Structure formats: C-alpha cells, structure tokens
Amino acid sequence: MHDFKRLLFLCLLVFGVLSISSCSKSKGSTQDINSVVIGAEKVMKSWDLDFEKNDVQIYPLSNNDDLLISNVQHMDFLGSNAVLFDNRIHQILIFNSSYELIKRIESKGEGPGEFKFLECFFVDKEKNEIVVYDSRLFKFLTYDAKGQFIKEKKVEYFARDLFKVGDKWLINNAWSDDKSNPYQIFVADENFEIFNKLKVQDKSIVSTIANPASFIETDANDIIFYEPLSDTVYQLNSSFDKLTPFLLFDFQGLEYTEDLLYSSRIREFIDKVGRGKYKGWVRGLLINSDDMLFQFYETNGSKKLENVMALYQAEQLKLFSQFTIGGGLKVFYPKLIKDGRYYSVLSSEVIENFREEGLEEKNLSLRVSELIKNAKNNGYTYIVSFKL
C-alpha cells in the first residue's frame, strides 16, 4: 500500500511538471511574431478583376458642373451616406444612398467651421458625426452627417491620422521641429486632451515622412497599427497603453542601416534606401477576417521604386502591380473594407488621363467602355466595390 501511494505521488508530480512545461511553451509561443516572407515571387503586371467571380459593382457619383473630384485619399460610410476625403483639393464630399451629392465641405478660411488644409478625417458612427483635422490651423472640426458644422477645438499638436474607440481618440503624431524622434501615438479624451503617449521602436523615425498610417479595427475588435515606412504591424491592448508587435513583413534581404534616419524629404530617404540594403516598406494594409491585402514599395538597390500589391490568403501570397477591370482600366488600391467588400474610388481625373493616353482603344469590355464614355460626357467619378 505504501509503494502504491509513493507511485501515485510520483505520477502526480510528473504530470504537474509536464503541465507547467506545456503552459510555459504555450505562453512563449504567443509572444512569437508571425511573419509574412516577401521573397522572389513573380509580380504579375495586373490583376484584372472578374465581374462575376469578384462580384464587381460600380456606382456613379452624381457630379455637378462645378464639382471636381481629384485624389480621394480616404472614404467611409455614415449610415447610408458615403463620405469621401479628397486630399488634393482639400474637401469632404457627402453623398446620399442614391450617390447624389448632398454636401461639399471645402477649404475656405480661418473662421469657425472653416479650414485651410485637411490632414485627416474620421467618421464617428456612434455619434453620427464627421471629424476632420486642419494641420495649418491646428484644430479639429466636427460636422453632423449632413455636413453641418457643430464645433471645433484648437490644439497644440499635429495629427497625421485619428481613430476613435469608445470615448478615446487614438492620434497618430509624426512631426517635430528639432528632427528628433517624434513618432508616437497620442491617446486623448473626447475633447482631444492628451492623457497618454505611446512610442514604437526606434526605427520608426523614418515614418515621419510617410503617408498616414491607418488604425485598423478587425472582426475580433483588435486595434491594429502599422508603420508606413517600416515592416512591423502592432496591436494595441484594450487599455491603449501598450503597443505589441505581432506581425512582421519580412522583405528578403531587408536590413536597416544607420543612415536611415529622420529626413524632411522623401527623395532624401529614397536616396538612402538606394545606397543601403533596404528592400521595401509597407504603405497600405487592409485586414478582412483572415485575409490581408497590403501595398508596399520595393527597391532593387537603386533609386527606382516599384509599387506592389499583395494578397495574403490561406497562407498563400499573390503579388501584382495593380488592380484593373474590364481588361485594363486601373482601379486604385482600396480605401476600406465593409461587410467583406473592398471599396475603391475611380475619379473622373483618372479616367480622363486613361483616355488621353489612348488606352481606351484597348480590348476593353463593353461595360467598361460604356463607363468611360459616360464619364467623359458627365464628369462622373465612380465608387468600385468587389470581393477577393
């Protein structure tokens, strides 16, 4: 009996040790950073979306004679309204469910409700409001869903991008007079008063000359943030006081060098890239459930840069230079994902350039040929949505 108890004790002890070891490995594995290796895969010239397979839908935005839509940097939906941010002409355009223009908020001046230079915007679906930031006057302006001015708040900091979760604002700040490492994320209250600052890794100093880095909310309600001129994707914890690296885009041959420091000019940075061994950096990221669509610049060790898009789906990587529809009409990198669909904007300016280059004489589908014809006659800009 004594031997049996002794044997039972030893068995329980071994089981306990194994359990602790297993848990430790499990915890350790969650700290590992997943990576997507981008190597020598062949880059297709274009991915021509199939109207049936990719369920391509095209919606013309009703324009009037004095409305010009140029470069739509971001778009979102507020209820049944579509909200477009044109960062070249610095205007916010609001269209109803029939895609008819109901409000144009444009750069006018420095008075209440007026702005000079739109840097970023956010559609607050909980409050049914649109918030924009003017980087010349350093102020946030709030409008209702119909574009009527509500209030404004002047601040003393720069905002490159903003995102709201509950009653907290996440603000991407990347600006400094002294060229020190300014890159950080501000956490602010509903009145844009900062109460916390998050810093990412040191190499993020190159991000100060990038396009806005988007905050992304996934299906699992995780908040994701990436560095535009880097290779790392971060996850913000629920308290918004810590950034944890969780995804790495592993460019083949990637190596950060000492001369990749803060620069006030993008060309200066590109020159440094050409002299170093830096092979690429991410410029856009969209997450749709388990799929990732991202955009990056690739360099072969010279000043020449190649714009590449990649779809990472079912652990497979598909690289291509651009999206097209109907046999050759270019569609820009999507602006957002909604209900599993990707949304892009095809502006009248892009279509006009397409026509001037004589590309419309290509073997385009009848549907796209009619689209170009209508755009020519009516000055249409289109919202294009599709599935991947």
mmCIF file of C-alpha atoms in Angstrom:
data_model
loop_
_atom_site.group_PDB
_atom_site.id
_atom_site.type_symbol
_atom_site.label_atom_id
_atom_site.label_comp_id
_atom_site.label_asym_id
_atom_site.label_seq_id
_atom_site.Cartn_x
_atom_site.Cartn_y
_atom_site.Cartn_z
ATOM 1 C CA MET A 1 0.000 0.000 0.000
ATOM 2 C CA HIS A 2 2.866 2.301 0.877
ATOM 3 C CA ASP A 3 4.523 1.603 -2.506
ATOM 4 C CA PHE A 4 1.237 2.334 -4.292
ATOM 5 C CA LYS A 5 0.911 5.747 -2.595
ATOM 6 C CA ARG A 6 4.504 6.523 -3.443
ATOM 7 C CA LEU A 7 3.948 5.589 -7.094
ATOM 8 C CA LEU A 8 0.767 7.705 -7.209
ATOM 9 C CA PHE A 9 2.651 10.702 -5.771
ATOM 10 C CA LEU A 10 5.408 10.370 -8.384
ATOM 11 C CA CYS A 11 2.830 10.150 -11.181
ATOM 12 C CA LEU A 12 1.095 13.312 -9.975
ATOM 13 C CA LEU A 13 4.435 15.100 -9.665
ATOM 14 C CA VAL A 14 5.473 14.179 -13.222
ATOM 15 C CA PHE A 15 2.058 15.200 -14.551
ATOM 16 C CA GLY A 16 2.337 18.569 -12.794
ATOM 17 C CA VAL A 17 5.804 19.234 -14.202
ATOM 18 C CA LEU A 18 4.652 18.345 -17.715
ATOM 19 C CA SER A 19 1.598 20.604 -17.371
ATOM 20 C CA ILE A 20 3.716 23.560 -16.263
ATOM 21 C CA SER A 21 6.150 22.951 -19.111
ATOM 22 C CA SER A 22 3.303 22.785 -21.614
ATOM 23 C CA CYS A 23 1.789 26.030 -20.326
ATOM 24 C CA SER A 24 5.153 27.776 -20.482
ATOM 25 C CA LYS A 25 5.620 26.766 -24.103
ATOM 26 C CA SER A 26 2.117 27.893 -24.920
ATOM 27 C CA LYS A 27 2.683 31.287 -23.313
ATOM 28 C CA GLY A 28 6.026 31.593 -25.042
ATOM 29 C CA SER A 29 4.504 30.850 -28.422
ATOM 30 C CA THR A 30 2.049 33.743 -28.134
ATOM 31 C CA GLN A 31 4.994 36.116 -27.897
ATOM 32 C CA ASP A 32 6.417 34.964 -31.212
ATOM 33 C CA ILE A 33 5.878 37.467 -34.009
ATOM 34 C CA ASN A 34 4.232 35.998 -37.080
ATOM 35 C CA SER A 35 5.883 36.983 -40.334
ATOM 36 C CA VAL A 36 4.945 37.148 -43.986
ATOM 37 C CA VAL A 37 8.041 36.498 -46.092
ATOM 38 C CA ILE A 38 8.209 38.514 -49.305
ATOM 39 C CA GLY A 39 10.909 36.963 -51.426
ATOM 40 C CA ALA A 40 11.481 36.409 -55.110
ATOM 41 C CA GLU A 41 7.880 35.630 -56.061
ATOM 42 C CA LYS A 42 6.876 36.768 -59.513
ATOM 43 C CA VAL A 43 4.911 40.008 -59.596
ATOM 44 C CA MET A 44 2.033 39.985 -62.099
ATOM 45 C CA LYS A 45 1.610 43.161 -64.129
ATOM 46 C CA SER A 46 -2.048 43.482 -63.168
ATOM 47 C CA TRP A 47 -4.936 41.606 -61.624
ATOM 48 C CA ASP A 48 -7.953 42.099 -63.840
ATOM 49 C CA LEU A 49 -10.988 41.624 -61.609
ATOM 50 C CA ASP A 50 -13.685 39.334 -62.976
ATOM 51 C CA PHE A 51 -17.121 40.993 -62.824
ATOM 52 C CA GLU A 52 -18.820 37.744 -61.852
ATOM 53 C CA LYS A 53 -16.191 35.956 -59.751
ATOM 54 C CA ASN A 54 -15.147 39.100 -57.848
ATOM 55 C CA ASP A 55 -18.705 40.492 -57.812
ATOM 56 C CA VAL A 56 -17.611 43.885 -59.131
ATOM 57 C CA GLN A 57 -20.159 46.649 -58.505
ATOM 58 C CA ILE A 58 -19.803 50.184 -59.890
ATOM 59 C CA TYR A 59 -21.685 53.221 -58.583
ATOM 60 C CA PRO A 60 -21.514 56.605 -60.388
ATOM 61 C CA LEU A 61 -21.341 59.633 -58.107
ATOM 62 C CA SER A 62 -23.652 62.327 -59.465
ATOM 63 C CA ASN A 63 -21.488 65.382 -60.038
ATOM 64 C CA ASN A 64 -22.497 68.911 -60.887
ATOM 65 C CA ASP A 65 -20.641 71.168 -63.297
ATOM 66 C CA ASP A 66 -18.502 72.895 -60.680
ATOM 67 C CA LEU A 67 -17.534 69.743 -58.764
ATOM 68 C CA LEU A 68 -14.132 68.237 -59.455
ATOM 69 C CA ILE A 69 -13.016 65.100 -57.622
ATOM 70 C CA SER A 70 -9.275 64.569 -57.738
ATOM 71 C CA ASN A 71 -7.375 62.266 -55.401
ATOM 72 C CA VAL A 72 -9.618 60.535 -52.850
ATOM 73 C CA GLN A 73 -7.290 59.519 -50.040
ATOM 74 C CA HIS A 74 -9.931 58.014 -47.738
ATOM 75 C CA MET A 75 -13.615 57.172 -47.764
ATOM 76 C CA ASP A 76 -16.134 55.748 -45.336
ATOM 77 C CA PHE A 77 -19.857 55.277 -44.826
ATOM 78 C CA LEU A 78 -22.012 57.089 -42.279
ATOM 79 C CA GLY A 79 -25.378 55.387 -42.232
ATOM 80 C CA SER A 80 -26.484 55.292 -45.865
ATOM 81 C CA ASN A 81 -24.246 58.226 -46.804
ATOM 82 C CA ALA A 82 -20.835 57.861 -48.462
ATOM 83 C CA VAL A 83 -18.153 60.281 -47.204
ATOM 84 C CA LEU A 84 -15.100 60.993 -49.391
ATOM 85 C CA PHE A 85 -11.935 62.846 -48.368
ATOM 86 C CA ASP A 86 -10.201 64.490 -51.338
ATOM 87 C CA ASN A 87 -6.769 65.470 -50.035
ATOM 88 C CA ARG A 88 -5.594 67.232 -53.190
ATOM 89 C CA ILE A 89 -8.396 69.805 -53.336
ATOM 90 C CA HIS A 90 -8.950 69.574 -49.557
ATOM 91 C CA GLN A 91 -12.641 68.877 -49.420
ATOM 92 C CA ILE A 92 -15.072 66.470 -47.791
ATOM 93 C CA LEU A 93 -17.877 65.232 -50.038
ATOM 94 C CA ILE A 94 -21.053 63.617 -48.700
ATOM 95 C CA PHE A 95 -23.288 61.558 -50.998
ATOM 96 C CA ASN A 96 -26.657 60.015 -50.125
ATOM 97 C CA SER A 97 -27.741 56.406 -50.710
ATOM 98 C CA SER A 98 -28.503 57.279 -54.364
ATOM 99 C CA TYR A 99 -24.913 58.622 -54.656
ATOM 100 C CA GLU A 100 -26.153 62.179 -55.163
ATOM 101 C CA LEU A 101 -24.064 64.975 -53.664
ATOM 102 C CA ILE A 102 -25.777 66.471 -50.614
ATOM 103 C CA LYS A 103 -22.881 68.468 -49.105
ATOM 104 C CA ARG A 104 -19.449 69.745 -50.054
ATOM 105 C CA ILE A 105 -17.227 70.903 -47.181
ATOM 106 C CA GLU A 106 -14.290 72.735 -48.753
ATOM 107 C CA SER A 107 -11.296 74.809 -47.752
ATOM 108 C CA LYS A 108 -12.339 78.427 -47.234
ATOM 109 C CA GLY A 109 -10.529 80.260 -44.460
ATOM 110 C CA GLU A 110 -9.727 80.517 -40.786
ATOM 111 C CA GLY A 111 -13.120 81.297 -39.241
ATOM 112 C CA PRO A 112 -15.347 78.990 -37.140
ATOM 113 C CA GLY A 113 -16.212 75.883 -39.135
ATOM 114 C CA GLU A 114 -13.622 76.788 -41.795
ATOM 115 C CA PHE A 115 -10.282 75.147 -42.513
ATOM 116 C CA LYS A 116 -7.226 75.646 -44.716
ATOM 117 C CA PHE A 117 -5.544 72.231 -45.043
ATOM 118 C CA LEU A 118 -7.248 68.890 -44.359
ATOM 119 C CA GLU A 119 -4.790 66.369 -42.952
ATOM 120 C CA CYS A 120 -7.098 63.544 -41.889
ATOM 121 C CA PHE A 121 -10.687 62.698 -41.007
ATOM 122 C CA PHE A 122 -12.743 60.148 -39.090
ATOM 123 C CA VAL A 123 -16.365 59.082 -39.363
ATOM 124 C CA ASP A 124 -17.779 58.645 -35.852
ATOM 125 C CA LYS A 125 -20.616 56.192 -36.435
ATOM 126 C CA GLU A 126 -21.682 56.140 -32.776
ATOM 127 C CA LYS A 127 -22.256 59.892 -32.658
ATOM 128 C CA ASN A 128 -23.225 60.187 -36.317
ATOM 129 C CA GLU A 129 -20.533 62.819 -36.872
ATOM 130 C CA ILE A 130 -17.585 63.616 -39.143
ATOM 131 C CA VAL A 131 -14.368 64.894 -37.535
ATOM 132 C CA VAL A 132 -11.535 66.492 -39.545
ATOM 133 C CA TYR A 133 -8.147 67.924 -38.596
ATOM 134 C CA ASP A 134 -6.665 71.100 -40.100
ATOM 135 C CA SER A 135 -2.850 70.893 -39.946
ATOM 136 C CA ARG A 136 -2.380 74.572 -40.829
ATOM 137 C CA LEU A 137 -4.600 75.946 -38.071
ATOM 138 C CA PHE A 138 -4.063 73.020 -35.664
ATOM 139 C CA LYS A 139 -7.701 72.383 -34.923
ATOM 140 C CA PHE A 140 -10.298 69.624 -35.002
ATOM 141 C CA LEU A 141 -13.661 70.406 -36.603
ATOM 142 C CA THR A 142 -16.835 68.373 -36.081
ATOM 143 C CA TYR A 143 -19.762 68.179 -38.538
ATOM 144 C CA ASP A 144 -23.011 66.212 -38.475
ATOM 145 C CA ALA A 145 -23.928 63.504 -41.003
ATOM 146 C CA LYS A 146 -25.306 66.141 -43.392
ATOM 147 C CA GLY A 147 -22.150 68.231 -43.216
ATOM 148 C CA GLN A 148 -23.432 70.975 -40.913
ATOM 149 C CA PHE A 149 -20.766 72.471 -38.642
ATOM 150 C CA ILE A 150 -21.113 71.626 -34.925
ATOM 151 C CA LYS A 151 -17.930 72.670 -33.105
ATOM 152 C CA GLU A 152 -14.163 72.984 -33.276
ATOM 153 C CA LYS A 153 -11.232 72.554 -30.894
ATOM 154 C CA LYS A 154 -7.794 74.131 -31.287
ATOM 155 C CA VAL A 155 -4.808 72.088 -30.087
ATOM 156 C CA GLU A 156 -1.024 72.438 -29.959
ATOM 157 C CA TYR A 157 -0.089 69.156 -31.595
ATOM 158 C CA PHE A 158 -0.043 67.596 -35.047
ATOM 159 C CA ALA A 159 -2.363 64.755 -36.127
ATOM 160 C CA ARG A 160 -1.496 62.647 -39.151
ATOM 161 C CA ASP A 161 -4.347 60.207 -38.610
ATOM 162 C CA LEU A 162 -7.056 59.694 -35.990
ATOM 163 C CA PHE A 163 -9.283 56.861 -34.856
ATOM 164 C CA LYS A 164 -11.915 56.633 -32.118
ATOM 165 C CA VAL A 165 -12.649 53.654 -29.880
ATOM 166 C CA GLY A 166 -15.409 54.193 -27.321
ATOM 167 C CA ASP A 167 -14.683 57.555 -25.683
ATOM 168 C CA LYS A 168 -10.970 57.600 -26.548
ATOM 169 C CA TRP A 169 -9.179 59.067 -29.541
ATOM 170 C CA LEU A 170 -6.046 57.446 -30.984
ATOM 171 C CA ILE A 171 -3.987 60.082 -32.783
ATOM 172 C CA ASN A 172 -1.005 59.313 -34.991
ATOM 173 C CA ASN A 173 1.554 62.064 -34.457
ATOM 174 C CA ALA A 174 4.657 62.279 -36.651
ATOM 175 C CA TRP A 175 6.077 65.763 -36.592
ATOM 176 C CA SER A 176 8.918 67.619 -34.914
ATOM 177 C CA ASP A 177 10.844 70.857 -35.360
ATOM 178 C CA ASP A 178 14.111 69.569 -33.947
ATOM 179 C CA LYS A 179 14.257 66.395 -36.096
ATOM 180 C CA SER A 180 14.450 64.206 -33.028
ATOM 181 C CA ASN A 181 12.398 61.026 -32.930
ATOM 182 C CA PRO A 182 8.867 62.451 -32.851
ATOM 183 C CA TYR A 183 6.937 59.399 -33.859
ATOM 184 C CA GLN A 184 4.304 58.445 -31.296
ATOM 185 C CA ILE A 185 0.635 57.717 -30.798
ATOM 186 C CA PHE A 186 -1.399 60.028 -28.584
ATOM 187 C CA VAL A 187 -4.345 58.752 -26.555
ATOM 188 C CA ALA A 188 -6.840 61.570 -25.947
ATOM 189 C CA ASP A 189 -10.262 62.034 -24.367
ATOM 190 C CA GLU A 190 -13.384 63.096 -26.246
ATOM 191 C CA ASN A 191 -12.266 66.725 -26.059
ATOM 192 C CA PHE A 192 -8.886 65.867 -27.678
ATOM 193 C CA GLU A 193 -6.984 66.389 -24.422
ATOM 194 C CA ILE A 194 -3.963 64.017 -24.407
ATOM 195 C CA PHE A 195 -3.534 61.777 -21.374
ATOM 196 C CA ASN A 196 -1.083 59.173 -22.702
ATOM 197 C CA LYS A 197 1.630 58.782 -25.353
ATOM 198 C CA LEU A 198 2.752 55.517 -26.924
ATOM 199 C CA LYS A 199 6.088 55.130 -28.694
ATOM 200 C CA VAL A 200 7.036 52.377 -31.092
ATOM 201 C CA GLN A 201 10.506 51.071 -31.845
ATOM 202 C CA ASP A 202 13.373 53.429 -32.664
ATOM 203 C CA LYS A 203 13.454 52.674 -36.378
ATOM 204 C CA SER A 204 10.018 54.264 -36.735
ATOM 205 C CA ILE A 205 11.746 57.628 -37.127
ATOM 206 C CA VAL A 206 11.653 57.073 -40.887
ATOM 207 C CA SER A 207 7.849 57.108 -40.710
ATOM 208 C CA THR A 208 7.837 60.867 -40.216
ATOM 209 C CA ILE A 209 7.838 61.385 -43.979
ATOM 210 C CA ALA A 210 5.263 58.749 -44.853
ATOM 211 C CA ASN A 211 1.637 58.871 -45.783
ATOM 212 C CA PRO A 212 -0.763 58.425 -42.855
ATOM 213 C CA ALA A 213 -0.521 55.125 -41.042
ATOM 214 C CA SER A 214 -4.007 53.791 -40.585
ATOM 215 C CA PHE A 215 -5.539 52.398 -37.447
ATOM 216 C CA ILE A 216 -7.441 49.214 -38.291
ATOM 217 C CA GLU A 217 -10.242 47.579 -36.325
ATOM 218 C CA THR A 218 -10.540 43.862 -37.112
ATOM 219 C CA ASP A 219 -13.506 41.494 -36.832
ATOM 220 C CA ALA A 220 -12.165 40.478 -33.408
ATOM 221 C CA ASN A 221 -12.277 44.164 -32.305
ATOM 222 C CA ASP A 222 -8.486 44.283 -32.109
ATOM 223 C CA ILE A 223 -6.943 47.659 -32.929
ATOM 224 C CA ILE A 224 -4.055 47.307 -35.354
ATOM 225 C CA PHE A 225 -1.478 49.924 -36.283
ATOM 226 C CA TYR A 226 1.362 49.743 -38.785
ATOM 227 C CA GLU A 227 4.326 51.929 -39.666
ATOM 228 C CA PRO A 228 4.169 53.139 -43.280
ATOM 229 C CA LEU A 229 7.920 53.175 -43.876
ATOM 230 C CA SER A 230 8.643 50.061 -41.897
ATOM 231 C CA ASP A 231 7.846 46.378 -41.766
ATOM 232 C CA THR A 232 6.089 45.955 -38.415
ATOM 233 C CA VAL A 233 2.389 45.739 -37.526
ATOM 234 C CA TYR A 234 1.401 46.433 -33.932
ATOM 235 C CA GLN A 235 -1.555 45.503 -31.766
ATOM 236 C CA LEU A 236 -2.887 47.908 -29.144
ATOM 237 C CA ASN A 237 -4.074 46.413 -25.890
ATOM 238 C CA SER A 238 -7.552 47.148 -24.514
ATOM 239 C CA SER A 239 -6.194 49.821 -22.150
ATOM 240 C CA PHE A 240 -4.411 51.626 -25.008
ATOM 241 C CA ASP A 241 -1.222 51.940 -23.014
ATOM 242 C CA LYS A 242 0.978 49.435 -24.855
ATOM 243 C CA LEU A 243 1.919 48.596 -28.448
ATOM 244 C CA THR A 244 2.831 44.955 -29.058
ATOM 245 C CA PRO A 245 4.493 43.835 -32.328
ATOM 246 C CA PHE A 246 2.513 40.917 -33.710
ATOM 247 C CA LEU A 247 3.197 40.799 -37.450
ATOM 248 C CA LEU A 248 6.372 41.286 -39.452
ATOM 249 C CA PHE A 249 6.598 41.738 -43.207
ATOM 250 C CA ASP A 250 9.915 40.032 -43.884
ATOM 251 C CA PHE A 251 11.330 41.529 -47.071
ATOM 252 C CA GLN A 252 14.048 39.307 -48.484
ATOM 253 C CA GLY A 253 17.379 40.969 -47.807
ATOM 254 C CA LEU A 254 15.848 43.596 -45.516
ATOM 255 C CA GLU A 255 18.447 45.377 -43.438
ATOM 256 C CA TYR A 256 18.154 48.660 -41.562
ATOM 257 C CA THR A 257 21.252 50.823 -41.774
ATOM 258 C CA GLU A 258 22.484 53.696 -39.637
ATOM 259 C CA ASP A 259 21.801 56.287 -42.321
ATOM 260 C CA LEU A 260 18.058 55.520 -42.384
ATOM 261 C CA LEU A 261 17.359 58.446 -40.104
ATOM 262 C CA TYR A 262 14.706 61.121 -39.994
ATOM 263 C CA SER A 263 14.572 63.223 -43.131
ATOM 264 C CA SER A 264 12.359 66.111 -44.135
ATOM 265 C CA ARG A 265 12.288 64.996 -47.758
ATOM 266 C CA ILE A 266 11.009 61.724 -49.145
ATOM 267 C CA ARG A 267 13.560 61.879 -52.000
ATOM 268 C CA GLU A 268 16.367 62.090 -49.479
ATOM 269 C CA PHE A 269 15.084 58.957 -47.821
ATOM 270 C CA ILE A 270 14.833 57.147 -51.173
ATOM 271 C CA ASP A 271 18.464 58.062 -51.915
ATOM 272 C CA LYS A 272 19.465 56.447 -48.633
ATOM 273 C CA VAL A 273 17.421 53.373 -49.467
ATOM 274 C CA GLY A 274 19.229 53.071 -52.789
ATOM 275 C CA ARG A 275 22.620 53.154 -51.054
ATOM 276 C CA GLY A 276 21.626 50.609 -48.410
ATOM 277 C CA LYS A 277 20.214 47.105 -48.391
ATOM 278 C CA TYR A 278 16.659 48.086 -47.545
ATOM 279 C CA LYS A 279 14.411 46.147 -49.920
ATOM 280 C CA GLY A 280 10.965 47.546 -49.279
ATOM 281 C CA TRP A 281 8.431 49.001 -46.879
ATOM 282 C CA VAL A 282 4.676 48.734 -46.338
ATOM 283 C CA ARG A 283 2.484 51.647 -47.449
ATOM 284 C CA GLY A 284 -1.023 50.246 -47.001
ATOM 285 C CA LEU A 285 -2.761 47.442 -45.119
ATOM 286 C CA LEU A 286 -6.319 46.107 -45.058
ATOM 287 C CA ILE A 287 -7.396 43.117 -42.956
ATOM 288 C CA ASN A 288 -10.516 41.173 -43.890
ATOM 289 C CA SER A 289 -11.047 38.321 -41.428
ATOM 290 C CA ASP A 290 -8.062 36.007 -42.060
ATOM 291 C CA ASP A 291 -7.071 37.696 -45.327
ATOM 292 C CA MET A 292 -4.629 40.569 -45.690
ATOM 293 C CA LEU A 293 -4.291 42.940 -48.612
ATOM 294 C CA PHE A 294 -1.261 45.170 -48.431
ATOM 295 C CA GLN A 295 0.652 47.604 -50.582
ATOM 296 C CA PHE A 296 4.377 48.175 -50.477
ATOM 297 C CA TYR A 297 7.233 49.821 -52.299
ATOM 298 C CA GLU A 298 10.070 47.622 -53.470
ATOM 299 C CA THR A 299 13.569 48.715 -54.395
ATOM 300 C CA ASN A 300 16.301 46.704 -56.086
ATOM 301 C CA GLY A 301 19.130 48.698 -54.545
ATOM 302 C CA SER A 302 18.698 51.709 -56.787
ATOM 303 C CA LYS A 303 16.557 54.826 -56.703
ATOM 304 C CA LYS A 304 13.897 53.104 -58.772
ATOM 305 C CA LEU A 305 10.859 52.075 -56.738
ATOM 306 C CA GLU A 306 8.180 49.599 -57.746
ATOM 307 C CA ASN A 307 4.673 49.811 -56.327
ATOM 308 C CA VAL A 308 3.465 46.304 -55.480
ATOM 309 C CA MET A 309 0.228 44.961 -54.011
ATOM 310 C CA ALA A 310 -0.059 41.604 -52.283
ATOM 311 C CA LEU A 311 -2.932 39.420 -51.150
ATOM 312 C CA TYR A 312 -2.103 37.008 -48.344
ATOM 313 C CA GLN A 313 -4.933 34.478 -48.345
ATOM 314 C CA ALA A 314 -4.973 30.916 -46.980
ATOM 315 C CA GLU A 315 -1.208 31.242 -46.303
ATOM 316 C CA GLN A 316 -0.604 31.936 -49.993
ATOM 317 C CA LEU A 317 0.966 35.139 -51.332
ATOM 318 C CA LYS A 318 -0.156 36.712 -54.597
ATOM 319 C CA LEU A 319 1.856 39.699 -55.859
ATOM 320 C CA PHE A 320 0.660 42.109 -58.550
ATOM 321 C CA SER A 321 1.292 45.686 -59.653
ATOM 322 C CA GLN A 322 -2.262 46.969 -59.854
ATOM 323 C CA PHE A 323 -5.966 46.144 -59.976
ATOM 324 C CA THR A 324 -7.774 46.575 -63.301
ATOM 325 C CA ILE A 325 -11.317 45.961 -64.508
ATOM 326 C CA GLY A 326 -12.725 45.209 -67.932
ATOM 327 C CA GLY A 327 -9.350 44.373 -69.471
ATOM 328 C CA GLY A 328 -7.183 47.319 -68.471
ATOM 329 C CA LEU A 329 -8.892 50.202 -66.628
ATOM 330 C CA LYS A 330 -6.830 50.801 -63.495
ATOM 331 C CA VAL A 331 -8.512 50.767 -60.085
ATOM 332 C CA PHE A 332 -6.607 52.270 -57.190
ATOM 333 C CA TYR A 333 -5.688 50.419 -54.015
ATOM 334 C CA PRO A 334 -8.929 50.054 -51.973
ATOM 335 C CA LYS A 335 -9.768 52.657 -49.343
ATOM 336 C CA LEU A 336 -11.662 50.420 -46.926
ATOM 337 C CA ILE A 337 -13.396 47.097 -46.274
ATOM 338 C CA LYS A 338 -17.090 46.962 -45.396
ATOM 339 C CA ASP A 339 -19.087 43.742 -44.951
ATOM 340 C CA GLY A 340 -16.371 41.716 -46.645
ATOM 341 C CA ARG A 341 -16.231 44.004 -49.698
ATOM 342 C CA TYR A 342 -13.312 46.180 -50.799
ATOM 343 C CA TYR A 343 -14.089 49.759 -51.862
ATOM 344 C CA SER A 344 -12.021 51.916 -54.191
ATOM 345 C CA VAL A 345 -12.637 55.222 -55.971
ATOM 346 C CA LEU A 346 -12.237 55.771 -59.700
ATOM 347 C CA SER A 347 -12.106 59.538 -60.200
ATOM 348 C CA SER A 348 -13.053 61.398 -63.363
ATOM 349 C CA GLU A 349 -9.485 62.747 -63.446
ATOM 350 C CA VAL A 350 -8.048 59.212 -63.621
ATOM 351 C CA ILE A 351 -10.461 58.235 -66.385
ATOM 352 C CA GLU A 352 -9.596 61.376 -68.346
ATOM 353 C CA ASN A 353 -5.877 60.525 -68.096
ATOM 354 C CA PHE A 354 -6.693 56.990 -69.237
ATOM 355 C CA ARG A 355 -8.420 58.407 -72.322
ATOM 356 C CA GLU A 356 -5.614 60.863 -73.120
ATOM 357 C CA GLU A 357 -3.078 58.031 -73.090
ATOM 358 C CA GLY A 358 -5.127 56.257 -75.754
ATOM 359 C CA LEU A 359 -5.631 53.242 -73.541
ATOM 360 C CA GLU A 360 -9.368 53.175 -74.178
ATOM 361 C CA GLU A 361 -8.653 51.729 -77.600
ATOM 362 C CA LYS A 362 -7.557 48.518 -75.930
ATOM 363 C CA ASN A 363 -9.738 45.450 -75.899
ATOM 364 C CA LEU A 364 -11.927 46.650 -73.048
ATOM 365 C CA SER A 365 -15.178 45.016 -72.074
ATOM 366 C CA LEU A 366 -18.378 46.665 -73.284
ATOM 367 C CA ARG A 367 -19.326 47.521 -69.709
ATOM 368 C CA VAL A 368 -16.089 49.422 -69.053
ATOM 369 C CA SER A 369 -16.171 51.098 -72.470
ATOM 370 C CA GLU A 370 -19.629 52.471 -71.630
ATOM 371 C CA LEU A 371 -18.360 53.565 -68.231
ATOM 372 C CA ILE A 372 -15.570 55.604 -69.848
ATOM 373 C CA LYS A 373 -17.988 57.103 -72.344
ATOM 374 C CA ASN A 374 -20.388 58.170 -69.595
ATOM 375 C CA ALA A 375 -17.539 59.571 -67.537
ATOM 376 C CA LYS A 376 -16.430 61.666 -70.495
ATOM 377 C CA ASN A 377 -19.901 63.075 -71.039
ATOM 378 C CA ASN A 378 -20.905 63.597 -67.418
ATOM 379 C CA GLY A 379 -17.669 64.001 -65.473
ATOM 380 C CA TYR A 380 -18.560 61.039 -63.305
ATOM 381 C CA THR A 381 -16.458 59.673 -60.507
ATOM 382 C CA TYR A 382 -17.194 56.061 -59.560
ATOM 383 C CA ILE A 383 -17.127 54.006 -56.400
ATOM 384 C CA VAL A 384 -15.976 50.490 -57.267
ATOM 385 C CA SER A 385 -16.574 47.612 -54.839
ATOM 386 C CA PHE A 386 -15.505 43.987 -55.174
ATOM 387 C CA LYS A 387 -14.662 40.780 -53.331
ATOM 388 C CA LEU A 388 -11.387 38.845 -53.283
#
